[in-house]
Short mmCIF file of C-alpha atoms in Angstrom, two decimals:
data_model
loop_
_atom_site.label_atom_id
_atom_site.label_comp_id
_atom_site.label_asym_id
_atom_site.label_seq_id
_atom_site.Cartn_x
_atom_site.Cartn_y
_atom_site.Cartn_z
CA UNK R 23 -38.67 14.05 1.99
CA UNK R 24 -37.63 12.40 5.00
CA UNK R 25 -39.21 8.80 6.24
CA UNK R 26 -40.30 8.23 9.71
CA UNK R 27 -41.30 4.55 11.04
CA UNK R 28 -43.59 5.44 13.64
CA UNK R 29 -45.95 3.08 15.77
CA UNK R 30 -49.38 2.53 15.80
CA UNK R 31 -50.25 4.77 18.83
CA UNK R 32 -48.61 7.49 17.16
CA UNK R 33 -50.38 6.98 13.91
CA UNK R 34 -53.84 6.96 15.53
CA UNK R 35 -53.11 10.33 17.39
CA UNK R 36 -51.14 12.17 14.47
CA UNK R 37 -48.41 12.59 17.03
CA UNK R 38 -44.72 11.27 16.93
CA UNK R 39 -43.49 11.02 20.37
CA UNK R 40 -40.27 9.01 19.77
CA UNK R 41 -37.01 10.90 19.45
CA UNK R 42 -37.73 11.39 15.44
CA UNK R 43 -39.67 14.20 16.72
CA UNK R 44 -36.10 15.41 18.00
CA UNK R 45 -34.49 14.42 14.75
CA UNK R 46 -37.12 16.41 12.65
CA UNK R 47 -37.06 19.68 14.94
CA UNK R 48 -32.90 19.98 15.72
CA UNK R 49 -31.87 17.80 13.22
CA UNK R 50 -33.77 18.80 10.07
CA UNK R 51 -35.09 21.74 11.18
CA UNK R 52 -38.50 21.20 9.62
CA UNK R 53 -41.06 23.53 9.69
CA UNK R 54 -45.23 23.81 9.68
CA UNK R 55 -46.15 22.76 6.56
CA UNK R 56 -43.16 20.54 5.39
CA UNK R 57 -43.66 17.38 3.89
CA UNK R 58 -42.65 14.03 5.58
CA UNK R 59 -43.66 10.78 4.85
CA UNK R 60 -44.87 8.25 8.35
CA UNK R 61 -44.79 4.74 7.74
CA UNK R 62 -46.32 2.14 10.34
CA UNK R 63 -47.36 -1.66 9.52
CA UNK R 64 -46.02 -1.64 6.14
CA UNK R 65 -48.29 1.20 5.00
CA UNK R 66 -47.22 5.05 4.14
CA UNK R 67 -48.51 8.44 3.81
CA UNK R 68 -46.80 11.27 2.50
CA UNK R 69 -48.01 14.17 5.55
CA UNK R 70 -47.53 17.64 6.36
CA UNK R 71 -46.38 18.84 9.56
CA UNK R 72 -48.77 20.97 11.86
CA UNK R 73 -47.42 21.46 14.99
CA UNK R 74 -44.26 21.13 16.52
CA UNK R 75 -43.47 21.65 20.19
CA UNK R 76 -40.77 20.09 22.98
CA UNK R 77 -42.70 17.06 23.31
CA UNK R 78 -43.78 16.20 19.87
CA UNK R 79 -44.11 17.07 16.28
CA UNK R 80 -48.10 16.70 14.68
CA UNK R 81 -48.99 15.73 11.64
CA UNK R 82 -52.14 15.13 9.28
CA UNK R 83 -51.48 12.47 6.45
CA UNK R 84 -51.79 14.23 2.81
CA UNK R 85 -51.72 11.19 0.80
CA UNK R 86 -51.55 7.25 1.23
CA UNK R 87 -48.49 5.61 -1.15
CA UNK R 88 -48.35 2.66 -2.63
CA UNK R 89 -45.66 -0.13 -1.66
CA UNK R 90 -43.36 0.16 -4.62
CA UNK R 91 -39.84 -0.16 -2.65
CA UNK R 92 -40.15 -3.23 -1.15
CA UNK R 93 -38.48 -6.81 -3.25
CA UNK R 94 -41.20 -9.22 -4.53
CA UNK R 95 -40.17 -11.90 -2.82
CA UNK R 96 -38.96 -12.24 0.35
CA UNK R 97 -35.31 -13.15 1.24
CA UNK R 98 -33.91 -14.09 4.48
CA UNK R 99 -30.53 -13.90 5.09
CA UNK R 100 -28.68 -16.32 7.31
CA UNK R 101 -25.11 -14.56 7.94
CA UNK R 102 -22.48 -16.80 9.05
CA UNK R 103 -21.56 -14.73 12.56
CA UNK R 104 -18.24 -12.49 11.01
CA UNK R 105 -16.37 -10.50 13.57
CA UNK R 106 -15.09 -6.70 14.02
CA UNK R 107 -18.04 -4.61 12.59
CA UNK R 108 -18.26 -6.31 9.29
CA UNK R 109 -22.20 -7.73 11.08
CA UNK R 110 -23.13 -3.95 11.01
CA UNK R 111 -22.62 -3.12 7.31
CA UNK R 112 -24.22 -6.42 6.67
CA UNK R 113 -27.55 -5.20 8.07
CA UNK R 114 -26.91 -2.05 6.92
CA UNK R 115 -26.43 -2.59 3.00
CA UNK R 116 -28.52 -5.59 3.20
CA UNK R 117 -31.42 -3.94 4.55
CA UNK R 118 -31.04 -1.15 1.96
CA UNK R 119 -30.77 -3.99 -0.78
CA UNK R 120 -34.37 -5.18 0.27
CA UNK R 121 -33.63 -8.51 2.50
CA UNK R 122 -36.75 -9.46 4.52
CA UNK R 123 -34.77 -10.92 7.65
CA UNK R 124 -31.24 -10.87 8.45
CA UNK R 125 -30.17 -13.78 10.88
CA UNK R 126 -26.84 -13.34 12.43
CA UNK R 127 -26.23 -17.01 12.33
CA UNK R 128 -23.49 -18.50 14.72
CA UNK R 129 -21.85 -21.75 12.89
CA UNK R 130 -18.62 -23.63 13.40
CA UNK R 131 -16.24 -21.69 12.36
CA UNK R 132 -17.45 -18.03 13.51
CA UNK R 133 -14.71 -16.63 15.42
CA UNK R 134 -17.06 -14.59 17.95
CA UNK R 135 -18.73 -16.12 20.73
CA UNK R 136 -20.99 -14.22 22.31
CA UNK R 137 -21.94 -14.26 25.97
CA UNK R 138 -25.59 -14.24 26.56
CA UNK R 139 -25.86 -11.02 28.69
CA UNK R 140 -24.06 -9.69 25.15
CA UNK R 141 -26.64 -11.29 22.64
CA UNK R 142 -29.89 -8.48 23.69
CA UNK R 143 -27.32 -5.62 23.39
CA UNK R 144 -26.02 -6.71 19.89
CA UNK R 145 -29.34 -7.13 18.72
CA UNK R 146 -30.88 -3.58 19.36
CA UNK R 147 -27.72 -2.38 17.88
CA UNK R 148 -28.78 -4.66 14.73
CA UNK R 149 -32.39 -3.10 14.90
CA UNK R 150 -31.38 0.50 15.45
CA UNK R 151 -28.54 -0.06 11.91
CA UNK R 152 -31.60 -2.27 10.18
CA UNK R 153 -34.31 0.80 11.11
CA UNK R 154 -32.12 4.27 9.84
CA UNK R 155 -31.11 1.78 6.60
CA UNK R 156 -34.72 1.07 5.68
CA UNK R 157 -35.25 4.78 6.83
CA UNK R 158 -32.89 6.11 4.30
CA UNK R 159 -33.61 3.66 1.31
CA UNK R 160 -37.03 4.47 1.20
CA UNK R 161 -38.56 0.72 2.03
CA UNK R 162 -41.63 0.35 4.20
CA UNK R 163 -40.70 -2.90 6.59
CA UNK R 164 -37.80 -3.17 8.31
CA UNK R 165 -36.57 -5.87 8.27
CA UNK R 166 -36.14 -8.13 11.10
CA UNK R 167 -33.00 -9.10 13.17
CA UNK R 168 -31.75 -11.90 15.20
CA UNK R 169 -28.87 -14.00 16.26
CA UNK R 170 -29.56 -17.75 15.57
CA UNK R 171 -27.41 -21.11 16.29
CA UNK R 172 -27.22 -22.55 12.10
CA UNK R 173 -28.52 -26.16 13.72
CA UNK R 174 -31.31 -24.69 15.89
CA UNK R 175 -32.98 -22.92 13.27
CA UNK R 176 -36.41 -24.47 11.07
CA UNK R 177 -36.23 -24.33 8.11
CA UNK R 178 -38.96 -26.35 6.91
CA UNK R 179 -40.95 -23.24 6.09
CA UNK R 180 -39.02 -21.83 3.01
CA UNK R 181 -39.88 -22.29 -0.79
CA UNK R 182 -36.21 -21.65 -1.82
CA UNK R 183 -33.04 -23.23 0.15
CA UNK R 184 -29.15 -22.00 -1.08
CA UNK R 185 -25.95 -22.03 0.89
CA UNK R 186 -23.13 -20.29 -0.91
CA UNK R 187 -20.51 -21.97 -1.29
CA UNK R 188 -16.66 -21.01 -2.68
CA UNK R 189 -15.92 -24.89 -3.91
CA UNK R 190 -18.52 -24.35 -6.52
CA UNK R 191 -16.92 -21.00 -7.44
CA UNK R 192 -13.71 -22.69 -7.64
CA UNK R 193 -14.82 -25.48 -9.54
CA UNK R 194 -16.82 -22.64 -11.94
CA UNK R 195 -20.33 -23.80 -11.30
CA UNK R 196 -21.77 -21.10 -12.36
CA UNK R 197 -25.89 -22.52 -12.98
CA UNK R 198 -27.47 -23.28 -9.81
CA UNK R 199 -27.97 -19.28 -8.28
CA UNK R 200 -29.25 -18.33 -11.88
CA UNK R 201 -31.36 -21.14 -12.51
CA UNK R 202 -33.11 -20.97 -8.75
CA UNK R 203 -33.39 -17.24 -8.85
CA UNK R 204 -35.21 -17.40 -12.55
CA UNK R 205 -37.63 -20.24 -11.08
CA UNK R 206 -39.34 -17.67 -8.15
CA UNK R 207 -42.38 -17.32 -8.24
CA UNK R 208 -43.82 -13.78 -6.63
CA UNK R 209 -43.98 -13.74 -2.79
CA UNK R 210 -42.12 -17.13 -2.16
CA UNK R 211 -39.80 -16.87 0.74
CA UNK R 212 -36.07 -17.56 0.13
CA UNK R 213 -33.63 -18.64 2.69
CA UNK R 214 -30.12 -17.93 1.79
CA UNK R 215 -26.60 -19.18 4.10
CA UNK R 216 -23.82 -17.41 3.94
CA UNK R 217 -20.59 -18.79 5.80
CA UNK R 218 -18.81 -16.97 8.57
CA UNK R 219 -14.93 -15.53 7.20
CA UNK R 220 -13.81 -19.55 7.45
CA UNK R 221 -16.36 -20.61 4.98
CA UNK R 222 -18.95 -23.46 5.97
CA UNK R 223 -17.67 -26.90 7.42
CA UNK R 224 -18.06 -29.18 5.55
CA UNK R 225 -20.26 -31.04 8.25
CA UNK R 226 -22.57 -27.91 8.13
CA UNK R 227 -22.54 -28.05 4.36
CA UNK R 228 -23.88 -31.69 4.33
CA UNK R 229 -26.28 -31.22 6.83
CA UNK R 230 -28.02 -28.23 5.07
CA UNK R 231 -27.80 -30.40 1.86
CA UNK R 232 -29.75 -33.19 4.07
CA UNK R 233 -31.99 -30.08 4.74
CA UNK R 234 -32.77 -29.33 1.02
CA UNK R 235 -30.53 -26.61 0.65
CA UNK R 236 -28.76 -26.23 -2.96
CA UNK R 237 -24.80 -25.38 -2.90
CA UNK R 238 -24.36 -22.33 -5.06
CA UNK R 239 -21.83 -19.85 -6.36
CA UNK R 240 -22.17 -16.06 -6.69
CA UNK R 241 -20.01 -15.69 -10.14
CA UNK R 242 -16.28 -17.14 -10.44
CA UNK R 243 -14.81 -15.23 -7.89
CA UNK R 244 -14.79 -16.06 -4.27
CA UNK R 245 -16.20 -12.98 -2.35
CA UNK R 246 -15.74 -12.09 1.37
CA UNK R 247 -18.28 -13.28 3.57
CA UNK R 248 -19.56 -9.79 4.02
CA UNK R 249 -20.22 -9.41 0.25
CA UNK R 250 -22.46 -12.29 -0.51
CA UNK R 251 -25.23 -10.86 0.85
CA UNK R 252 -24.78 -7.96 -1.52
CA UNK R 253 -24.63 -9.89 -4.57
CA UNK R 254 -27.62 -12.30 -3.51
CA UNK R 255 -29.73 -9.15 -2.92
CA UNK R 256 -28.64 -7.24 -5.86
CA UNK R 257 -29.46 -10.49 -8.23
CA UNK R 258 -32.25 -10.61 -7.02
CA UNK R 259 -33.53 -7.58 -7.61
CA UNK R 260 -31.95 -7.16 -10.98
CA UNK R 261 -33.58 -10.35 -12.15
CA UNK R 262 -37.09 -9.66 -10.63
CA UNK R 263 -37.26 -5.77 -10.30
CA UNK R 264 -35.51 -4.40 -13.14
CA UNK R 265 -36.99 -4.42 -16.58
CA UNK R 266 -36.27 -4.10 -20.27
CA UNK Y 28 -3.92 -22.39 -2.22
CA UNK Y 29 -2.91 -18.66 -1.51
CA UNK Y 30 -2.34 -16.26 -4.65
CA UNK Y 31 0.24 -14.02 -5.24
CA UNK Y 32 0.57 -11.04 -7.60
CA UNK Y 33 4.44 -11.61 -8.79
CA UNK Y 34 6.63 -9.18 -11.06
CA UNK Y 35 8.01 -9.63 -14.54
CA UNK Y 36 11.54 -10.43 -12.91
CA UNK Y 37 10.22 -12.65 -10.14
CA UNK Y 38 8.62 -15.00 -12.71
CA UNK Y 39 11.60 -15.45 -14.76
CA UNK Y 40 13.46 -15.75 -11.85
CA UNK Y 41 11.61 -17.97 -9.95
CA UNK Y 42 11.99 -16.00 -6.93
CA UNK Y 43 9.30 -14.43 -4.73
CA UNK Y 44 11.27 -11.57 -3.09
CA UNK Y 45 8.68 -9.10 -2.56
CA UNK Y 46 6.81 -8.49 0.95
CA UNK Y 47 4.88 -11.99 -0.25
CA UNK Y 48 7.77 -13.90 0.40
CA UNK Y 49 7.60 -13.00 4.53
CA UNK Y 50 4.02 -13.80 3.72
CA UNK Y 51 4.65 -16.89 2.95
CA UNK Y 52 7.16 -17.71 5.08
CA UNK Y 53 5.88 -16.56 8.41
CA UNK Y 54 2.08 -15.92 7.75
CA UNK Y 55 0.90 -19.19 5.77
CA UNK Y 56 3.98 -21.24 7.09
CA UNK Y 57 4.57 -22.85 3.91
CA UNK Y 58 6.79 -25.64 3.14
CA UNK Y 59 8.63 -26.94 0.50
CA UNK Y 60 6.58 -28.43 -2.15
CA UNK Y 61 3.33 -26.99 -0.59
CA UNK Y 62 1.36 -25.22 -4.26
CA UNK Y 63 0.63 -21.48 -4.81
CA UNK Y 64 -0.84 -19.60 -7.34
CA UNK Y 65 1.60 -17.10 -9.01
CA UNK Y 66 0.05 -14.44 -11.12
CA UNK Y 67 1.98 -11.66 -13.28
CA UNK Y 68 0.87 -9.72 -16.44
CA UNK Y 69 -2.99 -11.55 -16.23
CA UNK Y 70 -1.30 -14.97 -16.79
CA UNK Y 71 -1.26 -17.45 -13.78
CA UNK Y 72 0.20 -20.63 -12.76
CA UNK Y 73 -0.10 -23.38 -10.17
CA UNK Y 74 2.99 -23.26 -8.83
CA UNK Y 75 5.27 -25.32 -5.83
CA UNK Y 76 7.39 -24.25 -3.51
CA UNK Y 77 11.35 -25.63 -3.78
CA UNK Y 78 13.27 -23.36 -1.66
CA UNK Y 79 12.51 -21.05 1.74
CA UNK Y 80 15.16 -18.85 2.44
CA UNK Y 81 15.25 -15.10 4.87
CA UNK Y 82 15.44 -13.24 1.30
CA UNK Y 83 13.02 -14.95 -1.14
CA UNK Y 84 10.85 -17.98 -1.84
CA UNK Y 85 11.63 -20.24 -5.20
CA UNK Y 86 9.14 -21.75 -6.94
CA UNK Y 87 8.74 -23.88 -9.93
CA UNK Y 88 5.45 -23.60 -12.54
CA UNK Y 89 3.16 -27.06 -12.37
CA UNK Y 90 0.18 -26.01 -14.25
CA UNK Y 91 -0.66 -22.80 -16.51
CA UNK Y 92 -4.50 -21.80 -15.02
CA UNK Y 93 -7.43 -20.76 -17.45
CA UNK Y 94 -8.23 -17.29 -16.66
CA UNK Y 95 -12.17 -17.65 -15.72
CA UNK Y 96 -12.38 -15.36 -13.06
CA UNK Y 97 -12.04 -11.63 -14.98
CA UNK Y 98 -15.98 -10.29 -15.87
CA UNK Y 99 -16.28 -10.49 -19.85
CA UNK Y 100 -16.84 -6.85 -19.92
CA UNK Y 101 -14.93 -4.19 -18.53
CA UNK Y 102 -16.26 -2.13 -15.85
CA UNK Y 103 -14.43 1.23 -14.84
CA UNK Y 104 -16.31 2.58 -11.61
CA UNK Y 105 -16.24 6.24 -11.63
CA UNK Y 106 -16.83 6.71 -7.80
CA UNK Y 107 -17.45 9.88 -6.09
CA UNK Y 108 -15.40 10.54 -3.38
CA UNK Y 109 -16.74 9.67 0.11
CA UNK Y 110 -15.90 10.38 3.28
CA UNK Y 111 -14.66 8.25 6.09
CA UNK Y 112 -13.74 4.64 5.19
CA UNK Y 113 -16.36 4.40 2.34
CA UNK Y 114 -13.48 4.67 0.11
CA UNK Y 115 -11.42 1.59 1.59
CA UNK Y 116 -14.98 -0.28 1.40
CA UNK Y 117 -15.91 0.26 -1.91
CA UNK Y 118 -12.01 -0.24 -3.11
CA UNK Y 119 -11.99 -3.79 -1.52
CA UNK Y 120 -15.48 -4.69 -2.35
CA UNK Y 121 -15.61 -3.83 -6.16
CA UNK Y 122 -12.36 -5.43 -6.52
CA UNK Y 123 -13.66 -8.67 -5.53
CA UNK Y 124 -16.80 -7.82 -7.36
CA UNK Y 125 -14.28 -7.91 -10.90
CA UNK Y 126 -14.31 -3.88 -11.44
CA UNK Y 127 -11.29 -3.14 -13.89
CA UNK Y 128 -10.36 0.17 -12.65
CA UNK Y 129 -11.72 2.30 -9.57
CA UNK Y 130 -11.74 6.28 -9.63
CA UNK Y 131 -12.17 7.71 -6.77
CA UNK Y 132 -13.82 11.00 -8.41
CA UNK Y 133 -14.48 14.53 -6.87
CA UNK Y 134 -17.43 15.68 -7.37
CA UNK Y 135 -19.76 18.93 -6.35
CA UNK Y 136 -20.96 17.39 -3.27
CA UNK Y 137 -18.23 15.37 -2.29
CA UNK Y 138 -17.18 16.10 1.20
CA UNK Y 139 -13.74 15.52 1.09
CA UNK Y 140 -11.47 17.88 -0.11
CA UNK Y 141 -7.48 16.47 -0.51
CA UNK Y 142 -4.56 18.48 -0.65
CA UNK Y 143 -1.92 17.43 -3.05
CA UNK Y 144 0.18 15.88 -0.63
CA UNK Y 145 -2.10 13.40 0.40
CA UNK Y 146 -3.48 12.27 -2.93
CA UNK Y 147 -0.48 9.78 -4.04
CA UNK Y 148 -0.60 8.75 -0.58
CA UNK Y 149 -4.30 8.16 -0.61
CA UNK Y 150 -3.68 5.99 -3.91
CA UNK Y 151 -1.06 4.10 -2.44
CA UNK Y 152 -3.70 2.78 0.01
CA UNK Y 153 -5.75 2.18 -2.28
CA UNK Y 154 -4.14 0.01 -4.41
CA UNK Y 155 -2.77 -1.77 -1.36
CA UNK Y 156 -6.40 -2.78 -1.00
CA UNK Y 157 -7.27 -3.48 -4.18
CA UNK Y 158 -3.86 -5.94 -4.63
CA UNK Y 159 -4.81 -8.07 -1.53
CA UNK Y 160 -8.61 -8.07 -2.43
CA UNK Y 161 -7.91 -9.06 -6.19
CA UNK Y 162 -5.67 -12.11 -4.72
CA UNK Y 163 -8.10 -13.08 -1.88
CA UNK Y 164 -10.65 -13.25 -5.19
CA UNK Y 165 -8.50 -15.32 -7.35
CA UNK Y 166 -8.74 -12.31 -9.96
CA UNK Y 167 -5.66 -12.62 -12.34
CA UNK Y 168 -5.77 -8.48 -12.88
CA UNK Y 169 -5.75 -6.27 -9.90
CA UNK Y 170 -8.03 -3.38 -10.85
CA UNK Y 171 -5.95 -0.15 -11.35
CA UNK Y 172 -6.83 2.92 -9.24
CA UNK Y 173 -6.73 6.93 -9.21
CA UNK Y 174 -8.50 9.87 -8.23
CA UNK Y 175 -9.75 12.37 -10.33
CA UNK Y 176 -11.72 15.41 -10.82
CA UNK Y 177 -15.18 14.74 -13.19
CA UNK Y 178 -15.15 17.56 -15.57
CA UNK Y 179 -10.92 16.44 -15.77
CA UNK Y 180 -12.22 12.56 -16.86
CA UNK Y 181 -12.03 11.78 -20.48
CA UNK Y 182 -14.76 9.71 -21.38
CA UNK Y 183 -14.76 9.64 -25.17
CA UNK Y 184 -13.63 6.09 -25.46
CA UNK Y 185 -16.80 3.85 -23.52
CA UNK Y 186 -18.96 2.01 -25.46
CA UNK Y 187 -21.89 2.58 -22.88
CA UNK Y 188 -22.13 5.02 -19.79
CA UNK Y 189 -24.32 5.20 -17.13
CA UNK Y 190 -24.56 7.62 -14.20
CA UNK Y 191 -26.79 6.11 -11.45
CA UNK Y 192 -29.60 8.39 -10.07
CA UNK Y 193 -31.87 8.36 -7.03
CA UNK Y 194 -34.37 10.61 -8.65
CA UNK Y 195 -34.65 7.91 -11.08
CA UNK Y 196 -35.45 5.34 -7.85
CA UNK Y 197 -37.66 7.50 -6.83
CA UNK Y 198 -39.79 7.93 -10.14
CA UNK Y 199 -39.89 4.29 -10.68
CA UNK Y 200 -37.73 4.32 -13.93
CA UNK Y 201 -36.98 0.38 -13.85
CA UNK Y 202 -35.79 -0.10 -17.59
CA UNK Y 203 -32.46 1.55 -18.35
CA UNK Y 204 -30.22 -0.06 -16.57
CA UNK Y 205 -30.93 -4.03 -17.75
CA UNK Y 206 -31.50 -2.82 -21.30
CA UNK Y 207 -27.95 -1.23 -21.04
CA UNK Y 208 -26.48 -4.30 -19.38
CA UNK Y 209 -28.23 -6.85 -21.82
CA UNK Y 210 -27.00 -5.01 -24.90
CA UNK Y 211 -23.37 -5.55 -24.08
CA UNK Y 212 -21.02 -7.03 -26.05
CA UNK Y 213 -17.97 -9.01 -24.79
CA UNK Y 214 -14.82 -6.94 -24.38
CA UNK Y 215 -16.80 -3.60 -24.47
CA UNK Y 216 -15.57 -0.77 -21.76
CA UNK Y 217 -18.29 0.41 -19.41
CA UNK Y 218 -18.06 3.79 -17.88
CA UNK Y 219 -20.53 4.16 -14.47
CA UNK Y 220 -20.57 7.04 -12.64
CA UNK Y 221 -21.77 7.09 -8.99
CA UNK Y 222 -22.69 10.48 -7.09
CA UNK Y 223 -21.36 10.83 -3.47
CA UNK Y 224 -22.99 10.86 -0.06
CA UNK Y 225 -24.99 14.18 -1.41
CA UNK Y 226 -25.82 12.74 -4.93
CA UNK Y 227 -25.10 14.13 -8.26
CA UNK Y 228 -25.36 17.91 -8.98
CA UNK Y 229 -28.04 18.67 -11.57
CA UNK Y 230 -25.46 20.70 -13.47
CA UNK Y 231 -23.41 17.24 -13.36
CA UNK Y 232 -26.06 15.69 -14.06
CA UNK Y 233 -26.37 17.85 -17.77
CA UNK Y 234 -23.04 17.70 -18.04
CA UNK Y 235 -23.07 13.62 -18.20
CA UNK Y 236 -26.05 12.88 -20.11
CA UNK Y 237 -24.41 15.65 -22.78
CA UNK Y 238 -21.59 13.54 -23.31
CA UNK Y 239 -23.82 10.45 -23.75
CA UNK Y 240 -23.86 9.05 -20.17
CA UNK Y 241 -27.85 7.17 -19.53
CA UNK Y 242 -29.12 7.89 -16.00
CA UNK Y 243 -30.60 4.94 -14.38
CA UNK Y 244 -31.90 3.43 -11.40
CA UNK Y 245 -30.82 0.61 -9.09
CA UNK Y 246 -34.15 -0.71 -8.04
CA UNK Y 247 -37.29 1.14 -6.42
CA UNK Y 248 -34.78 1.50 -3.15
CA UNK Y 249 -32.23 4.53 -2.62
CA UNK Y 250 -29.02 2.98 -2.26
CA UNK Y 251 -26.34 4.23 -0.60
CA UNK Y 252 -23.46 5.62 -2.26
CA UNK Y 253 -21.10 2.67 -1.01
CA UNK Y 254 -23.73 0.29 -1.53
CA UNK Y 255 -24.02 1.24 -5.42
CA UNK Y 256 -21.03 0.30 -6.98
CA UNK Y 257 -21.51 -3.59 -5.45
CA UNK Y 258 -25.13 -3.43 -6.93
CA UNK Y 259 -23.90 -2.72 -10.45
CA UNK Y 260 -21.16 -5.24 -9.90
CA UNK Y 261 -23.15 -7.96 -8.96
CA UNK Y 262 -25.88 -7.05 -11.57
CA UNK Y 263 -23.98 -7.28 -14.59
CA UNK Y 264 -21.85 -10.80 -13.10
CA UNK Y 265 -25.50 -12.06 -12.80
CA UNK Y 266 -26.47 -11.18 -16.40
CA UNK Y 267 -23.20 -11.71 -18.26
CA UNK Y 268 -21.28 -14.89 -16.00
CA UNK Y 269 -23.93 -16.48 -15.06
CA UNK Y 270 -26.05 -19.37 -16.71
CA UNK Y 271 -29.35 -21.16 -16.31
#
């Protein structure tokens, strides 16, 4: 079954307008009477279709589903700014891995610099990857997308504070991730910095310490910028998710 | 301090005279006495520079490094073939993630279909990738790399085998994967097989779980098929190199 995010307007008159109508006439070629499931406001129904002209496609909701997809606590993901289109498969596989925010986080040594007419542009591209990931994974909230500067950012708010960080890989600390990740407690909210391809400056590293945050490393080998994310998120559920 | 995979002959010669040594040379502008990391047969060294010349680069051992950055299992990731650049992504990205071998494996639904010619081309690539991604790790074994047909694979010898399924996700079976992953013993050979953009055939699927193979789930989400491998990666560095 395919998943549709559809607004509250179109909820209320069991009638997607946007251009998943298009997607579900040309592009899946459903018919009357196939299943879909409509999410809106982080709650889903599995529905039938009923109608489907030009303008929209109808539906009446069969059955409400219970939130099952989404991780039990909720991770935010500050991404050191990386270049070329390595920002796009971050939101992409981190959205499918379950992250609650993704924060496309300009520090010292990201190589981009984006002009501000750019920054509105890059971020509905961000929402467009972040919506067809949660789409396709199943998860009912997409998760939201911005682009930050690492100093101008609060973060007073969250329970949990880690910056990864490849000295500690090098130097095979290996206890802090674990030991934080094991002491969650359901529905906290995590804020996780990852550095831009040059790592974090050391500057920025001492000033998130000031803030709290606790240096980590993500096993003994020092990953790419673009696959922290992954192993955060896929800790994280493995440790909270999975069972034995 | 860069690494370099070195052969045999270069180590007892003390001569880098491979592409590395341009590397070296013009990329990382090295000087004399400036340290490297050598690596040849798993075994690496800390390792200075004594000579620059247009041919090769001489070097002299300082230090013989632990090895603490090869996973304490082994982890062959049976990967069906995917189209576009998936391939080059999920090469790169379960190198650094400590896989010890990646086949790229046809499967029913795989999209791709090589001719003959191109397959030791396509290898070549790959293990291109998977050298430069094992050195930018600090890995002291670069993960070895073919491509296969399934029903062609030989799995007799794996102590455990898993083939990861969406239906699975979907039904909410959240147990067999971290019961498999905590039962492992150091040293053992793990066999997972991951489906392609269409998934796994159910006459695959048969095939598998007659030759022993457990399906399981990664999470409540449906991952994509590049985004799977790096789950189970990550998952079983979390469990096994990690500590609290």
């Amino acid at each position: 079954m395919q998943k549709y995010f559809i607004s509250t307007e179109e909820l209320n008159n069991r009638k997607i307008t946007s251009s998943d109508a298009f997607h579900i006439r040309n592009v899946m070629r459903s018919k009357i009477d196939d299943l879909i499931i409509v999410a809106c406001d982080e709650i889903q129904y599995k529905a039938k279709i009923t109608e489907i002209t030009n303008d929209y496609v109808a539906f009446l909701e069969v059955e409400k589903l219970e939130n099952l997809t989404e991780l039990p606590v909720n991770v935010h993901i500050f991404q050191g700014y990386a270049k070329g289109d390595k920002m796009d498969e971050i939101v992409k596989h981190s959205t499918e891995l379950g992250a609650t925010s993704i924060v496309a986080t300009m520090m010292k040594r990201s190589i981009v610099k984006l002009e501000d007419k750019k920054i509105s542009s890059r971020i509905e591209r961000f929402k467009k990857i972040a919506k067809e990931a949660a789409e396709q994974s199943f998860r009912v909230r997409i998760p939201s997308v911005s682009i930050e500067t690492l100093k101008k950012i609060d973060f007073s708010s969250y329970d949990l504070k880690l910056v990864c960080y490849e000295e500690n890989a090098k130097n095979n600390e290996l206890v802090n991730f674990k030991r934080a990740i094991k002491g969650l407690i359901l529905g906290q909210n995590v804020a996780v910095v990852i550095g831009p391809e040059g790592g974090i400056d050391k500057d920025e590293l001492d000033y998130l310490t000031n803030l709290g945050f606790i240096p980590c490393a993500l096993g003994p080998r020092i990953l790419r910028t673009e696959t922290a994310s992954f192993y955060v998120l896929s800790s994280i559920s493995y440790e909270l998710e999975l069972k034995e």
